[in-house]
Amino acid sequence: MQKLKTLLQDFSHRKIFWPLVAIAVVLLINLIITPSFFRIEIKNGHLFGSLIDILNRATPLIIMAIGMTLVIATGGIDISVGSIVAISGAIAATLIQTMPVPLAIVITLIAAIICGMWNGMLVSGIGIQPMIATLILMTVGRGVAQLITNGQIITINNNVYSFIGTGYLLGLPFAVFIAAAVILVIFFLTRKTAMGLFIESVGGNSISSKYAGIKAKRIIFQVYVICGICTGIAGLIISSNIKSADANNAGLWMELDAILATVIGGTSMSGGRFYIGGTVAGALFIQSLTTTIYSLGVPPETILVVKAVVIILVCLSQSNEFRSLLSGIANQRQKKVIKA
Amino acid sequence: MAEKDIILQMKGISKYFPGVKALSNVDFTLKKGEIHALMGENGAGKSTLIKVLTGVHKLDDGEIYLHGKKITPKSPLDAQKSGISTVYQEVNLCPNLTVAENIFIGRQPKKNGNIDWNTMNEKAQKAMERLNIYIDVKQLLSSYSVAIQQMVAIARAVDISSGVLILDEPTSSLDNNEVKELFKIMNKLKEEGMGIIFVTHFLDQVYEVSDRITILRNGTLIGEYKVEELPRLELVSKMIGKELEVLEHMPKERKQKDEEDENYIIYAKGLGKKGSIEPFDLKIKKGEVIGLAGLLGSGRSETAKLLFGIDKSDEGVLYIDNKMFTSMYPKKAIDQGLAFCPEERKVEGIVGELTIRENIILAMQASKGIFKYIPMKKQQEIAQKYIELLNIVTPSMEQRIDKLSGGNQQKVILARWLSTEPKVLILDEPTRGIDVGSKTEIQKLILSLAAEGMTIIFISSELEEVVRCCDRVIVLRDRLQIGELTGDDLQESMIMKTIAEGGQ
Amino acid sequence: VGCGSSSTTTSEAPASTEQTTQEAKTEEAPAAPVDEKIVIGFSQIGAESGWRTAETESIKKTCEEDPMIELKFSDAQQKQENQIKAIRTFIAQGVDAIALAPVVESGWETVFTEAKDAGIPIILLDRMAAVDESLYTTFIGSDFIEEGRRAAQYVIDTFGPDAEVNIVELQGTVGASAATDRQKGFADAIKDYSGYKIIKSQSGDFTRAKGKEVMEAFLKSDGDKIDVLYAHNDDMALGAVQAIEEYGLQPGKDIIIVGVDGVKDAFQAIADGKYNCTVECNPNLGPQLVQAVKDLKAGKTLEKWIKSDEDVYFGQKAIDALPTRTY
Amino acid sequence: MKKKFHISQNNITIIATILLFFLLFLFGSVTYKGFFSPQVFLNLFIDNAYLITIATGLSFVIITGGIDLSVGALVALVSMISADLLNKGVHPVLVIVLVLILGIVFGAFQGTLICKFKIHPWIVTLGGMFLARGTAYLISTDSIVITDELFNNISKFKIPVFGKSYVSVSVVIALIVVMIAVYISKYTEFGRSIYAIGGGEQSALLMGLPVEQTKILVYVFCSFCTALGGLMFTFYMLSGYALHCNGMEMDAIAGCVVGGILLTGGYGYVIGPLFGVLSMGVIQTIIMFQGTLSSWWTKIAIGFLLLIFITLQRVIVIQKERNKTVIKTQRKTQKTQHNAQSIG
Ligand SMILES: Nc1ncnc2c1ncn2[C@@H]1O[C@H](COP(=O)(O)OP(=O)(O)OP(=O)(O)O)[C@@H](O)[C@H]1O
Ligand SMILES: Nc1ncnc2c1ncn2[C@@H]1O[C@H](COP(=O)(O)OP(=O)(O)OP(=O)(O)O)[C@@H](O)[C@H]1O
Ligand SMILES: [Mg+2]
Ligand SMILES: [Mg+2]
């Protein structure tokens, strides 16, 4: 019993604890309002249900947020991800009209890598502040995407390509497998090689890291590239899911969600320690919140307020100061009760 | 004991950090017009006591009385308002402000309600001159070395102080002359009736200025003594909790210059950087312990940084093991078997957010590259080995390094470089902030490493230490090599003499 | 105040035609020499949708093909303040007419007055501005409320006035006038039919991705009750069509789909039987704009509202129209 | 500012910005007809007065090492509330006062969350952004026209500068705000504490500065400036609309950064945002005068010009810093000698 308690206590100190609690609360609200919410049935040979939907919908955000997490861990930020989503969607949609899907995908990913390299070069090479460096690509990127699509929405009629975003494998959405693969690869890269240590070290203190022999600039460059690739993959999933490339709106404001997911997951905006699990939980939380809002029939003009309140509450619950304030008040109450 | 003489009284102070009992039931009294030394090993709880007193940490138990009145400082601001001014162990100033501002921030002189910059600069200039430092106070703090920054912090505290002055290892990065200036000021303040709490690891300094000594060990109070009544050896054994056997002079066999052997492990030829260090030649043989001595800003650190490739040289070449290099950067230097333990621990050394284990293996991992990740078990072994070897006080190796005491942080950085098993180890002020016991341990370690064939470049402001460890000492002044001392010449007095005369 | 007369310093750089336009302007005489090019400054909202790009293209193309016209184009990136800046710039450059597709209705008073003071007529495109009638010359475009009504009419025609119909609505960007008006028009039209209920209404931000996502959520919560989907633009509806297919229902049959805009993809979807009706909102305003400017130059007075030709497309009519669609 | 003027790490970026600003204006003048006129120049101020005010407020936050993403949304809220209240017949002066108080309260709310509960400013102000815009939606999703006489008069009031050219009331207010901000940043304890906190929050705390209080005040100041900027924007637009200034926070941040304020905190002059915003305004004006770019090329061109601008700025800064080290160390050598002699 005691052991279980300490185990629980230990877990509640983990960064992933609070986002998971938040998800649980959101899902519970759903369950109360729509009792069938947790039902998962098999339809047309694949799993089907709200939970699966959330999982499926969250994949692009999860993938992007993971890339963003690494960038934030180095003390940077990448606000160009929304535009990179648009670019990769546009390129893929244009290319598959004339070439085989795998080749188109490869070229798209190369383009995403180039975007990442561009950001990385501006930040680590020229030394421009990350937010401004990526602001440039944020502006230019959407322009480039529109240039590619000529400002029109390109509809994709390619079953192979649309499998990425809408297909099912072993009863689960294929995109979930992609996300799982990305999570695994990044997890392997950061926790089974020294990459993660280096990223955290550079984010924690880049001068010390340099003195210790870490090539800080190179690490910073690399995380922007990784972020580029992740975003490129997310762009592919998004465009394939709606079977079209929308240069104007694809990924619009997604950078904010990605940053939010990262921070809710426990990674600090000032760099240093990062938590991939936390980020995934954060992204899932954001998506379940969004889906909940849609299915609960919240009037669209109130969505923002609801979102704001939830975000602030979640972050308050993560704040030690707030919790100690609460427990302080609770203690006082108790004392008063005892006195009375 | 006359009650009215007591300025500050702390009773039954306890402070717990997760997994650490930093202070338990400690009493402390400070009298009017005394300098009170607070002594103890690394991690004994000295800084914590000070931080509790000044409201940085919330105390878990105990009471504080100032002038007989109970106080509960909630922040350094509170403490400052009630007349306690503090120089904390790490330099805690703002690098982006000028020296003058750092001294006066929060209490700037005003004219018609506006900050009067001219008066402020003048006053700051005077405050620094009082410490015998002549610098341009209108420059940013970051353009000065740690030592100067330390003096700025002292100048600030001295200027504020109105009852209690606390100095937590103020002398660790100062040289003798500056220490002398500081002591002059301290004595003057003492005569004015101020109470001064003084933390240091230099026994000489304790005996030079202090009136009383309070000793902490492992967060508990060992006792309070008059200086006259506590001989050195007893002080040390009370601090470390056992009889001291190591402190006597270590016999040192100096390696003699072997003129025939032309095989240098380090050979710098005309290496220099404009505006930073004049071109110099440096020849070091395998297994030598070579010291760099000089005053503040004489270019010792700069020489080391140039060798290690942190600063890029713009002329000359460097041979390491007879391999020629015209450009250098840290990774390359590490690959060539160099290691550099930098002087500014907080800025250049620790990565505060990482654990002790990670901080230790950082350099080793960097040289191995990303893909040869050291297995966790191996990491733990290495960390454990050095925690034991260097006697690092910590609840676990997974503790964040910035939760360690200053001296223990320094040991971790030392461990980082020792673990790379370098051929040439450059140590810039490695014993800064390290307690007497450990200091001797480290000196012994250096000597034994040298005996095993490691080459060591040793930079220290403590000439005694330099003399004790080095085979050869190079004296610098104004970014120029002005002399070299070996054999019997290698004595503190000779170094001083060279510095004073050499350049002329 | 007289901004047109301020620039005299940089004479070599620009083309001489502009120079003379400048002079013509300074006289502020309506009877400008006919052989001079007429300069139109056009401030577009942005390129947030294919529809708007089509509008831009139409205007650019018409102006290019017309030797009499020179176009100054400025993209406001969805920001009203940028449009105001653009209008100020046009005034400074001394154009002959300013065309504006206002991003919102309100807030134009000051800058329109400035244009009026400078003697430059303002022509509003596709959206109205809530200003005094004297401040603009004419409005070319359609009526969003009417579009909403037409969409509702189609639904009512399909099901009959007494049917019980559950409708879900995909709104445009919250606050956008197209969204507000199309919602209003639709709601007005079904008000009198008690069987017609909007059971869910949510914003899909005018995008396919959001349209699909929101529709998914609708389907999950109300799945089999939904009879009609009304979307404020075709893109959202097209996204929703995918969601419906993936849910296992047949769009166009199990759920009637009605959208607004008349983009080509919607026509294609109608042809494929997945879509029922699209209410046209014509972006090809170029010819009408150029004509209006020319009329103005010729001294004619224009109507206050030049309506664009629009229609409602469904069934065979849509399939027949498919090959001629340009956007 | 009696202090002798010298180029330092602190002011080099802003000098570079001012230089580049005039170069850009020159470029526009020789390239486009009608560009070189007093009114075009003054329009830069008129069109950007609100942004200048907001960026100046924001620069305080950035100097402490924080950020405020809620500024754009707060402007929308301010415009909405003003329009709504005016429509309901509230006296315009009262509206102005109320709205400014709203700014203060909003800033205090965000500041408290950030400082008392140690939640990262990015998140708090992102929440604040949703909250402000969401509240604006709740008031109305339509845009509301302001017909109030006072607002209209202020909006149309022209202050002649020279000849026929003029500026608006907002420009004057904005310049006053900038001046006050410069004064605060340079001549008050509060202002200097902001820099200290940016240089190292922990250090500032240990030096006995009221860190928490100062930071909360900074957020209050920023939101107050934003509310004021929001009012100017409302004068400018004469309408309330929940979608006003969507994404404007990026413009404000970019204005600060281009004006030489370091996002990591501690460095930069608060006069910087003025020039940062003006520089971006020039870029935009050039693009508008260009007049043939399609929508996407507009985006690309803006980004490209911004890139050139920032890169040039970096180049100048790096160049100067390099020269600087040499000069400084030479001077120091003499002092060291002085020290050594006093020992010998
Ligand atoms: N913020 C903290 N969190 C957790 N543990 C801490 C923290 N600060 C100090 N400690 C622990 O408290 C103990 C006392 O540390 P303190 O800094 O007071 O030592 P010290 O006597 O000043 O040593 P030194 O001579 O090395 O400076 C150490 O074991 C240290 O690890
Ligand atoms: N007394 C001084 N006056 C002015 N500048 C100084 C002084 N001392 C050091 N500096 C500056 O500090 C910087 C660091 O010097 P450096 O690290 O080479 O000194 P050092 O010989 O290693 O001495 P220490 O490490 O004890 O400070 C140099 O840029 C130097 O100009
Ligand atoms: Mg200590
Ligand atoms: Mg040094």
Short mmCIF file of N, CA and C in Angstrom, two decimals, chain A residues 19 25 45 50-51 65 68 79-80 96 112-113 116 120 161 186-187 192-193 242 246 248 252 267 302 305:
data_model
loop_
_atom_site.label_atom_id
_atom_site.label_comp_id
_atom_site.label_asym_id
_atom_site.label_seq_id
_atom_site.Cartn_x
_atom_site.Cartn_y
_atom_site.Cartn_z
N PRO A 19 -0.78 16.62 -18.05
CA PRO A 19 -1.52 16.51 -19.32
C PRO A 19 -2.41 15.27 -19.36
N VAL A 25 -9.85 14.23 -17.75
CA VAL A 25 -10.99 15.08 -17.39
C VAL A 25 -11.84 15.39 -18.62
N GLY A 45 -14.33 -3.35 -41.26
CA GLY A 45 -13.03 -3.97 -40.98
C GLY A 45 -12.04 -3.10 -40.26
N SER A 50 -15.08 7.59 -31.40
CA SER A 50 -14.58 8.93 -31.14
C SER A 50 -13.11 8.92 -30.71
N LEU A 51 -12.76 7.93 -29.90
CA LEU A 51 -11.38 7.89 -29.43
C LEU A 51 -10.41 7.71 -30.60
N ALA A 65 4.55 18.69 -33.16
CA ALA A 65 4.90 19.14 -31.81
C ALA A 65 6.19 18.47 -31.35
N MET A 68 8.86 20.44 -32.81
CA MET A 68 8.90 21.71 -32.10
C MET A 68 9.54 21.54 -30.72
N ILE A 79 8.32 29.24 -35.65
CA ILE A 79 6.94 29.61 -35.93
C ILE A 79 6.63 29.46 -37.42
N SER A 80 7.55 28.83 -38.14
CA SER A 80 7.30 28.67 -39.57
C SER A 80 6.63 27.35 -39.90
N ILE A 96 2.37 14.68 -57.50
CA ILE A 96 1.76 13.38 -57.77
C ILE A 96 0.91 13.39 -59.03
N ALA A 112 10.99 19.88 -47.39
CA ALA A 112 10.79 20.20 -45.97
C ALA A 112 12.14 20.30 -45.26
N ILE A 113 13.05 19.40 -45.63
CA ILE A 113 14.38 19.44 -45.02
C ILE A 113 15.06 20.76 -45.39
N GLY A 116 13.86 23.38 -43.22
CA GLY A 116 14.49 23.28 -41.90
C GLY A 116 15.92 23.79 -41.93
N GLY A 120 17.59 26.68 -39.80
CA GLY A 120 18.77 26.35 -39.01
C GLY A 120 19.93 27.24 -39.36
N TYR A 161 -1.85 7.94 -52.56
CA TYR A 161 -1.48 9.08 -51.72
C TYR A 161 -2.48 9.28 -50.59
N ILE A 186 12.31 9.40 -33.15
CA ILE A 186 12.83 10.54 -32.38
C ILE A 186 13.23 10.08 -30.99
N PHE A 187 12.44 9.18 -30.43
CA PHE A 187 12.78 8.69 -29.11
C PHE A 187 14.13 7.98 -29.17
N LYS A 192 18.45 7.10 -27.14
CA LYS A 192 19.38 5.98 -27.29
C LYS A 192 20.69 6.44 -27.94
N THR A 193 20.71 7.65 -28.41
CA THR A 193 21.98 8.22 -28.81
C THR A 193 22.20 9.45 -27.91
N ILE A 242 -7.36 15.39 -46.41
CA ILE A 242 -8.48 16.09 -47.05
C ILE A 242 -8.37 16.01 -48.57
N ASP A 246 -4.23 22.93 -49.74
CA ASP A 246 -4.80 24.27 -49.60
C ASP A 246 -3.68 25.19 -49.08
N ASN A 248 -3.44 28.23 -48.75
CA ASN A 248 -3.81 29.38 -47.93
C ASN A 248 -4.04 29.01 -46.48
N LEU A 252 -2.49 26.67 -40.89
CA LEU A 252 -2.57 28.04 -40.37
C LEU A 252 -2.71 28.02 -38.85
N THR A 267 7.87 20.74 -21.28
CA THR A 267 9.13 21.31 -21.75
C THR A 267 9.09 22.82 -21.55
N THR A 302 -17.92 31.13 -28.85
CA THR A 302 -17.41 30.99 -27.48
C THR A 302 -16.20 30.06 -27.40
N VAL A 305 -12.99 31.45 -25.85
CA VAL A 305 -13.03 31.69 -24.41
C VAL A 305 -12.89 30.36 -23.67
#
